[in-house]
Amino acid sequence: MTITIVGVGLLGGSFALAVREKYPKATFLGVDASSVHGQLALAKGLVDDMKPLAEAVAVSTLVVLATPVNTILDLLPKILDQLPEGATVTDLGSTKQLICQLADQHPKRAQFVAVHPMAGTENSGPGAAFRELLPGKNLIICDREKSAPDSLKLVEALFSDIGMKLFYMNPQEHDLHLAYVSHLSHISAFALGLTVLEKEKDEQAIFDMASTGFSSTVRLAKSSPQMWAPIFDQNRLNVSQALADYIEFLQQFKGLIDGQNVKDSFEFMTKANQIRRVLEGIDRK
């Protein structure tokens, strides 16, 4: 089996490391616009060789698109055009509706499997990849009924074998839910980071006074703008609604604080504490 990773960064590299452990006889080829990333991917053992896209696709059993979502939209039709009969292409994008709509227009749609591994860190590039990123996490598969049985079976087997839990939904549901549970948290972190940087000009004071709470809350602000700007654009309608809902609650909280309404402020936070049930349920799965 020959697996080509297009975009040998955090997700693509971590996938390669996890699959390599379970399938030691598989060959991994890398494709990346950055020669530096390619050299690092080889040095870290993420892939066995770096190849031009067309050359890699021509010999692939599976092509994994692990690039920013705007690049996925650009590359997916070209890869499907070149994909050998019986081979499969999958993507790891954090948005699904536009990608699936694009795939639906291609005559080789059945050879495509749309997935989103619910895993990541604030770091990027091949140096950030690690084998433990994906095992134990959830994998969302969209429009599985549109994928050929053999292609779906291959993708399900690989992700299941590395310890991921498989879930299924349509692309519209995926993008709506992700706007609230993923995309909004990143926007919040970016905005918080900018707020503190703007108001606290003394960076040493930030370093001296920042607690672990601040660090964990703002951690996502270190995420790659190259990856997240296209995500926000592709899912802009859902993200805009999620932001509107979030801003409404922020305004409510501000009003309680401005009005010195300690009782209602307490109740506001107590109600928010119910998220503990959700998070504890996730941890138990």
mmCIF file of C-alpha atoms in Angstrom:
data_model
loop_
_atom_site.group_PDB
_atom_site.id
_atom_site.type_symbol
_atom_site.label_atom_id
_atom_site.label_comp_id
_atom_site.label_asym_id
_atom_site.label_seq_id
_atom_site.Cartn_x
_atom_site.Cartn_y
_atom_site.Cartn_z
ATOM 1 C CA MET A 1 0.000 0.000 0.000
ATOM 2 C CA THR A 2 1.315 3.429 -0.978
ATOM 3 C CA ILE A 3 -0.059 6.420 0.921
ATOM 4 C CA THR A 4 0.617 9.945 -0.288
ATOM 5 C CA ILE A 5 0.381 12.785 2.223
ATOM 6 C CA VAL A 6 -0.241 16.142 0.542
ATOM 7 C CA GLY A 7 0.789 18.681 3.165
ATOM 8 C CA VAL A 8 3.201 17.030 5.604
ATOM 9 C CA GLY A 9 2.351 19.212 8.596
ATOM 10 C CA LEU A 10 0.776 18.546 11.988
ATOM 11 C CA LEU A 11 -2.238 16.508 10.836
ATOM 12 C CA GLY A 12 -0.750 14.844 7.782
ATOM 13 C CA GLY A 13 2.474 13.990 9.589
ATOM 14 C CA SER A 14 0.714 12.706 12.702
ATOM 15 C CA PHE A 15 -1.539 10.518 10.526
ATOM 16 C CA ALA A 16 1.518 9.080 8.789
ATOM 17 C CA LEU A 17 3.274 8.293 12.064
ATOM 18 C CA ALA A 18 0.212 6.581 13.537
ATOM 19 C CA VAL A 19 -0.550 4.540 10.415
ATOM 20 C CA ARG A 20 3.105 3.583 9.918
ATOM 21 C CA GLU A 21 3.086 1.941 13.347
ATOM 22 C CA LYS A 22 0.071 -0.216 12.401
ATOM 23 C CA TYR A 23 1.101 -0.818 8.770
ATOM 24 C CA PRO A 24 4.913 -1.098 8.798
ATOM 25 C CA LYS A 25 5.022 -2.379 5.208
ATOM 26 C CA ALA A 26 3.200 0.663 3.788
ATOM 27 C CA THR A 27 5.133 3.200 1.739
ATOM 28 C CA PHE A 28 4.574 6.895 2.519
ATOM 29 C CA LEU A 29 5.155 9.603 -0.055
ATOM 30 C CA GLY A 30 5.060 13.302 0.770
ATOM 31 C CA VAL A 31 4.018 16.295 -1.325
ATOM 32 C CA ASP A 32 4.549 19.801 0.008
ATOM 33 C CA ALA A 33 4.934 23.285 -1.437
ATOM 34 C CA SER A 34 7.762 23.947 1.037
ATOM 35 C CA SER A 35 11.076 22.211 0.382
ATOM 36 C CA VAL A 36 12.039 22.912 3.998
ATOM 37 C CA HIS A 37 8.944 21.071 5.199
ATOM 38 C CA GLY A 38 9.788 18.223 2.859
ATOM 39 C CA GLN A 39 13.307 17.893 4.239
ATOM 40 C CA LEU A 40 12.029 17.969 7.811
ATOM 41 C CA ALA A 41 9.341 15.386 7.028
ATOM 42 C CA LEU A 42 12.017 13.054 5.681
ATOM 43 C CA ALA A 43 14.299 13.687 8.648
ATOM 44 C CA LYS A 44 11.490 12.915 11.108
ATOM 45 C CA GLY A 45 10.496 9.745 9.260
ATOM 46 C CA LEU A 46 7.021 11.023 8.417
ATOM 47 C CA VAL A 47 7.455 9.908 4.803
ATOM 48 C CA ASP A 48 9.843 7.712 2.854
ATOM 49 C CA ASP A 49 10.258 10.086 -0.083
ATOM 50 C CA MET A 50 9.074 13.477 -1.334
ATOM 51 C CA LYS A 51 7.576 13.578 -4.827
ATOM 52 C CA PRO A 52 5.863 15.997 -7.207
ATOM 53 C CA LEU A 53 2.066 15.743 -6.911
ATOM 54 C CA ALA A 54 1.331 14.031 -10.231
ATOM 55 C CA GLU A 55 4.119 11.499 -9.776
ATOM 56 C CA ALA A 56 2.936 10.600 -6.260
ATOM 57 C CA VAL A 57 -0.757 10.342 -7.174
ATOM 58 C CA ALA A 58 0.011 8.027 -10.089
ATOM 59 C CA VAL A 59 1.365 5.312 -7.761
ATOM 60 C CA SER A 60 -0.913 5.856 -4.753
ATOM 61 C CA THR A 61 -3.377 3.541 -3.089
ATOM 62 C CA LEU A 62 -4.560 6.438 -0.941
ATOM 63 C CA VAL A 63 -4.008 10.197 -1.250
ATOM 64 C CA VAL A 64 -4.524 12.212 1.941
ATOM 65 C CA LEU A 65 -5.155 15.941 1.529
ATOM 66 C CA ALA A 66 -3.853 17.598 4.711
ATOM 67 C CA THR A 67 -3.500 21.179 3.476
ATOM 68 C CA PRO A 68 -5.457 24.330 4.382
ATOM 69 C CA VAL A 69 -9.057 24.045 3.178
ATOM 70 C CA ASN A 70 -8.652 26.621 0.392
ATOM 71 C CA THR A 71 -5.834 24.512 -1.040
ATOM 72 C CA ILE A 72 -8.006 21.400 -0.754
ATOM 73 C CA LEU A 73 -10.596 23.088 -2.989
ATOM 74 C CA ASP A 74 -7.881 23.812 -5.523
ATOM 75 C CA LEU A 75 -6.220 20.392 -5.459
ATOM 76 C CA LEU A 76 -9.126 17.957 -5.095
ATOM 77 C CA PRO A 77 -10.424 18.135 -8.710
ATOM 78 C CA LYS A 78 -6.883 17.841 -10.081
ATOM 79 C CA ILE A 79 -6.127 14.821 -7.928
ATOM 80 C CA LEU A 80 -9.400 13.127 -8.861
ATOM 81 C CA ASP A 81 -8.551 13.745 -12.528
ATOM 82 C CA GLN A 82 -5.232 11.927 -12.085
ATOM 83 C CA LEU A 83 -6.324 9.284 -9.569
ATOM 84 C CA PRO A 84 -5.769 5.705 -10.762
ATOM 85 C CA GLU A 85 -8.732 3.352 -10.949
ATOM 86 C CA GLY A 86 -9.276 1.698 -7.574
ATOM 87 C CA ALA A 87 -7.347 4.341 -5.658
ATOM 88 C CA THR A 88 -8.874 6.638 -3.035
ATOM 89 C CA VAL A 89 -8.484 10.264 -1.995
ATOM 90 C CA THR A 90 -9.530 11.659 1.377
ATOM 91 C CA ASP A 91 -9.208 15.077 2.991
ATOM 92 C CA LEU A 92 -8.660 16.154 6.595
ATOM 93 C CA GLY A 93 -10.277 19.575 6.256
ATOM 94 C CA SER A 94 -12.061 21.346 9.113
ATOM 95 C CA THR A 95 -14.892 22.443 6.813
ATOM 96 C CA LYS A 96 -16.889 20.022 4.729
ATOM 97 C CA GLN A 97 -19.819 21.592 2.852
ATOM 98 C CA LEU A 98 -17.911 23.357 0.056
ATOM 99 C CA ILE A 99 -15.440 20.500 -0.292
ATOM 100 C CA CYS A 100 -18.229 17.929 -0.615
ATOM 101 C CA GLN A 101 -20.157 20.115 -3.052
ATOM 102 C CA LEU A 102 -17.040 20.353 -5.223
ATOM 103 C CA ALA A 103 -16.467 16.602 -5.093
ATOM 104 C CA ASP A 104 -20.092 15.958 -6.069
ATOM 105 C CA GLN A 105 -19.423 17.605 -9.441
ATOM 106 C CA HIS A 106 -16.609 15.210 -10.352
ATOM 107 C CA PRO A 107 -17.186 11.946 -12.253
ATOM 108 C CA LYS A 108 -14.834 10.146 -9.847
ATOM 109 C CA ARG A 109 -16.766 11.296 -6.752
ATOM 110 C CA ALA A 110 -17.066 7.708 -5.527
ATOM 111 C CA GLN A 111 -13.290 7.516 -5.042
ATOM 112 C CA PHE A 112 -13.406 10.378 -2.518
ATOM 113 C CA VAL A 113 -14.065 10.062 1.232
ATOM 114 C CA ALA A 114 -14.635 13.276 3.192
ATOM 115 C CA VAL A 115 -13.361 13.141 6.775
ATOM 116 C CA HIS A 116 -12.434 15.459 9.621
ATOM 117 C CA PRO A 117 -10.274 14.185 12.496
ATOM 118 C CA MET A 118 -11.269 16.105 15.626
ATOM 119 C CA ALA A 119 -7.733 16.658 16.816
ATOM 120 C CA GLY A 120 -5.085 19.310 16.656
ATOM 121 C CA THR A 121 -2.814 21.638 18.573
ATOM 122 C CA GLU A 122 -1.879 25.289 18.251
ATOM 123 C CA ASN A 123 1.350 24.234 16.510
ATOM 124 C CA SER A 124 1.883 23.586 12.814
ATOM 125 C CA GLY A 125 4.392 22.128 10.376
ATOM 126 C CA PRO A 126 6.174 18.756 10.250
ATOM 127 C CA GLY A 127 8.037 19.489 13.461
ATOM 128 C CA ALA A 128 4.724 19.578 15.341
ATOM 129 C CA ALA A 129 3.608 16.103 14.196
ATOM 130 C CA PHE A 130 3.461 13.334 16.780
ATOM 131 C CA ARG A 131 2.120 9.790 16.732
ATOM 132 C CA GLU A 132 -0.291 10.221 19.657
ATOM 133 C CA LEU A 133 -2.289 13.114 18.171
ATOM 134 C CA LEU A 134 -5.069 11.059 16.538
ATOM 135 C CA PRO A 135 -5.525 7.835 18.571
ATOM 136 C CA GLY A 136 -8.482 8.095 20.944
ATOM 137 C CA LYS A 137 -9.987 11.088 19.119
ATOM 138 C CA ASN A 138 -13.180 11.283 17.031
ATOM 139 C CA LEU A 139 -13.292 11.107 13.251
ATOM 140 C CA ILE A 140 -16.279 12.557 11.399
ATOM 141 C CA ILE A 141 -17.067 11.037 8.000
ATOM 142 C CA CYS A 142 -19.433 12.988 5.741
ATOM 143 C CA ASP A 143 -21.600 11.732 2.872
ATOM 144 C CA ARG A 144 -20.378 8.163 3.266
ATOM 145 C CA GLU A 145 -23.163 6.916 0.990
ATOM 146 C CA LYS A 146 -21.529 8.781 -1.917
ATOM 147 C CA SER A 147 -18.204 6.962 -1.512
ATOM 148 C CA ALA A 148 -17.450 3.631 -3.177
ATOM 149 C CA PRO A 149 -17.644 0.735 -0.673
ATOM 150 C CA ASP A 150 -13.963 -0.152 -1.146
ATOM 151 C CA SER A 151 -12.815 3.457 -0.686
ATOM 152 C CA LEU A 152 -14.964 3.915 2.408
ATOM 153 C CA LYS A 153 -13.809 0.599 3.849
ATOM 154 C CA LEU A 154 -10.130 1.517 3.366
ATOM 155 C CA VAL A 155 -10.472 4.916 5.064
ATOM 156 C CA GLU A 156 -12.587 3.527 7.907
ATOM 157 C CA ALA A 157 -10.095 0.726 8.495
ATOM 158 C CA LEU A 158 -7.047 2.992 8.609
ATOM 159 C CA PHE A 159 -8.533 5.482 11.038
ATOM 160 C CA SER A 160 -10.161 2.774 13.144
ATOM 161 C CA ASP A 161 -6.915 0.789 13.313
ATOM 162 C CA ILE A 162 -5.014 3.781 14.708
ATOM 163 C CA GLY A 163 -7.614 4.089 17.470
ATOM 164 C CA MET A 164 -10.003 6.762 16.241
ATOM 165 C CA LYS A 165 -13.761 6.618 16.943
ATOM 166 C CA LEU A 166 -15.882 6.991 13.816
ATOM 167 C CA PHE A 167 -18.968 9.190 13.530
ATOM 168 C CA TYR A 168 -21.134 10.041 10.527
ATOM 169 C CA MET A 169 -23.057 13.177 9.573
ATOM 170 C CA ASN A 170 -23.866 15.291 6.555
ATOM 171 C CA PRO A 171 -21.591 18.234 5.628
ATOM 172 C CA GLN A 172 -24.164 20.859 6.612
ATOM 173 C CA GLU A 173 -24.497 19.449 10.137
ATOM 174 C CA HIS A 174 -20.729 19.188 10.419
ATOM 175 C CA ASP A 175 -20.066 22.808 9.518
ATOM 176 C CA LEU A 176 -22.837 24.113 11.781
ATOM 177 C CA HIS A 177 -21.663 22.172 14.826
ATOM 178 C CA LEU A 178 -17.987 22.956 14.220
ATOM 179 C CA ALA A 179 -18.735 26.684 14.073
ATOM 180 C CA TYR A 180 -19.742 26.493 17.742
ATOM 181 C CA VAL A 181 -17.433 23.861 19.223
ATOM 182 C CA SER A 182 -14.224 24.635 17.325
ATOM 183 C CA HIS A 183 -14.225 27.696 15.099
ATOM 184 C CA LEU A 184 -15.726 30.025 17.722
ATOM 185 C CA SER A 185 -13.153 29.042 20.339
ATOM 186 C CA HIS A 186 -10.327 29.911 17.971
ATOM 187 C CA ILE A 187 -11.858 33.294 17.156
ATOM 188 C CA SER A 188 -12.266 33.959 20.890
ATOM 189 C CA ALA A 189 -8.600 33.147 21.496
ATOM 190 C CA PHE A 190 -7.436 35.381 18.637
ATOM 191 C CA ALA A 191 -9.583 38.247 19.945
ATOM 192 C CA LEU A 192 -8.403 37.756 23.530
ATOM 193 C CA GLY A 193 -4.789 37.721 22.416
ATOM 194 C CA LEU A 194 -5.253 40.975 20.498
ATOM 195 C CA THR A 195 -7.088 42.576 23.421
ATOM 196 C CA VAL A 196 -4.288 41.832 25.867
ATOM 197 C CA LEU A 197 -1.537 42.826 23.433
ATOM 198 C CA GLU A 198 -3.309 46.103 22.671
ATOM 199 C CA LYS A 199 -3.986 47.037 26.288
ATOM 200 C CA GLU A 200 -0.834 45.638 27.877
ATOM 201 C CA LYS A 201 1.990 47.269 25.977
ATOM 202 C CA ASP A 202 4.523 46.055 28.545
ATOM 203 C CA GLU A 203 5.110 42.491 27.324
ATOM 204 C CA GLN A 204 7.269 41.633 30.331
ATOM 205 C CA ALA A 205 4.324 42.437 32.605
ATOM 206 C CA ILE A 206 2.152 40.029 30.601
ATOM 207 C CA PHE A 207 4.774 37.324 31.021
ATOM 208 C CA ASP A 208 5.169 37.969 34.756
ATOM 209 C CA MET A 209 1.461 38.092 35.581
ATOM 210 C CA ALA A 210 -0.063 35.577 33.157
ATOM 211 C CA SER A 211 -1.572 32.620 35.012
ATOM 212 C CA THR A 212 -2.049 29.111 33.732
ATOM 213 C CA GLY A 213 -5.706 30.032 33.186
ATOM 214 C CA PHE A 214 -4.784 32.813 30.795
ATOM 215 C CA SER A 215 -2.246 30.634 29.016
ATOM 216 C CA SER A 216 -4.713 27.805 28.450
ATOM 217 C CA THR A 217 -7.464 30.203 27.316
ATOM 218 C CA VAL A 218 -5.318 32.126 24.840
ATOM 219 C CA ARG A 219 -3.293 29.106 23.665
ATOM 220 C CA LEU A 220 -5.278 28.777 20.431
ATOM 221 C CA ALA A 221 -4.232 32.303 19.412
ATOM 222 C CA LYS A 222 -0.908 30.728 18.451
ATOM 223 C CA SER A 223 -2.677 28.719 15.729
ATOM 224 C CA SER A 224 -1.732 29.193 12.081
ATOM 225 C CA PRO A 225 -3.583 32.068 10.343
ATOM 226 C CA GLN A 226 -2.776 30.363 7.039
ATOM 227 C CA MET A 227 -4.957 27.452 8.121
ATOM 228 C CA TRP A 228 -7.711 29.299 10.005
ATOM 229 C CA ALA A 229 -8.483 32.264 7.723
ATOM 230 C CA PRO A 230 -9.790 29.944 4.944
ATOM 231 C CA ILE A 231 -11.791 27.931 7.490
ATOM 232 C CA PHE A 232 -13.568 31.050 8.739
ATOM 233 C CA ASP A 233 -14.222 32.126 5.152
ATOM 234 C CA GLN A 234 -15.600 28.782 3.972
ATOM 235 C CA ASN A 235 -17.852 28.485 7.027
ATOM 236 C CA ARG A 236 -18.604 32.198 7.314
ATOM 237 C CA LEU A 237 -22.416 31.968 7.589
ATOM 238 C CA ASN A 238 -22.304 29.517 10.492
ATOM 239 C CA VAL A 239 -19.358 31.292 12.105
ATOM 240 C CA SER A 240 -21.124 34.641 11.845
ATOM 241 C CA GLN A 241 -24.204 33.239 13.603
ATOM 242 C CA ALA A 242 -22.066 31.620 16.299
ATOM 243 C CA LEU A 243 -20.287 34.936 16.851
ATOM 244 C CA ALA A 244 -23.600 36.790 17.078
ATOM 245 C CA ASP A 245 -24.817 34.344 19.744
ATOM 246 C CA TYR A 246 -21.531 34.632 21.637
ATOM 247 C CA ILE A 247 -21.505 38.429 21.508
ATOM 248 C CA GLU A 248 -25.058 38.484 22.877
ATOM 249 C CA PHE A 249 -23.946 36.529 25.950
ATOM 250 C CA LEU A 250 -20.867 38.752 26.348
ATOM 251 C CA GLN A 251 -23.101 41.815 26.294
ATOM 252 C CA GLN A 252 -25.399 40.238 28.881
ATOM 253 C CA PHE A 253 -22.418 39.504 31.133
ATOM 254 C CA LYS A 254 -21.071 43.033 30.688
ATOM 255 C CA GLY A 255 -24.456 44.439 31.637
ATOM 256 C CA LEU A 256 -24.508 42.377 34.841
ATOM 257 C CA ILE A 257 -21.027 43.549 35.791
ATOM 258 C CA ASP A 258 -21.730 47.193 34.912
ATOM 259 C CA GLY A 259 -24.911 47.034 36.995
ATOM 260 C CA GLN A 260 -23.136 45.395 39.948
ATOM 261 C CA ASN A 261 -25.721 42.644 39.737
ATOM 262 C CA VAL A 262 -23.795 40.047 41.716
ATOM 263 C CA LYS A 263 -26.748 37.682 42.172
ATOM 264 C CA ASP A 264 -27.527 37.403 38.450
ATOM 265 C CA SER A 265 -23.824 37.290 37.617
ATOM 266 C CA PHE A 266 -23.511 34.329 39.969
ATOM 267 C CA GLU A 267 -26.480 32.615 38.302
ATOM 268 C CA PHE A 268 -25.040 33.353 34.829
ATOM 269 C CA MET A 269 -21.797 31.585 35.729
ATOM 270 C CA THR A 270 -23.599 28.748 37.516
ATOM 271 C CA LYS A 271 -25.606 28.056 34.374
ATOM 272 C CA ALA A 272 -22.399 28.096 32.327
ATOM 273 C CA ASN A 273 -20.892 25.556 34.751
ATOM 274 C CA GLN A 274 -23.245 22.979 33.233
ATOM 275 C CA ILE A 275 -20.716 22.632 30.412
ATOM 276 C CA ARG A 276 -18.842 20.457 32.906
ATOM 277 C CA ARG A 277 -21.330 17.633 32.206
ATOM 278 C CA VAL A 278 -20.571 17.808 28.500
ATOM 279 C CA LEU A 279 -16.817 17.864 28.965
ATOM 280 C CA GLU A 280 -16.839 15.052 31.493
ATOM 281 C CA GLY A 281 -18.983 13.001 29.109
ATOM 282 C CA ILE A 282 -16.463 13.581 26.341
ATOM 283 C CA ASP A 283 -13.610 12.503 28.596
ATOM 284 C CA ARG A 284 -15.404 9.265 29.492
ATOM 285 C CA LYS A 285 -15.937 8.228 25.875
#
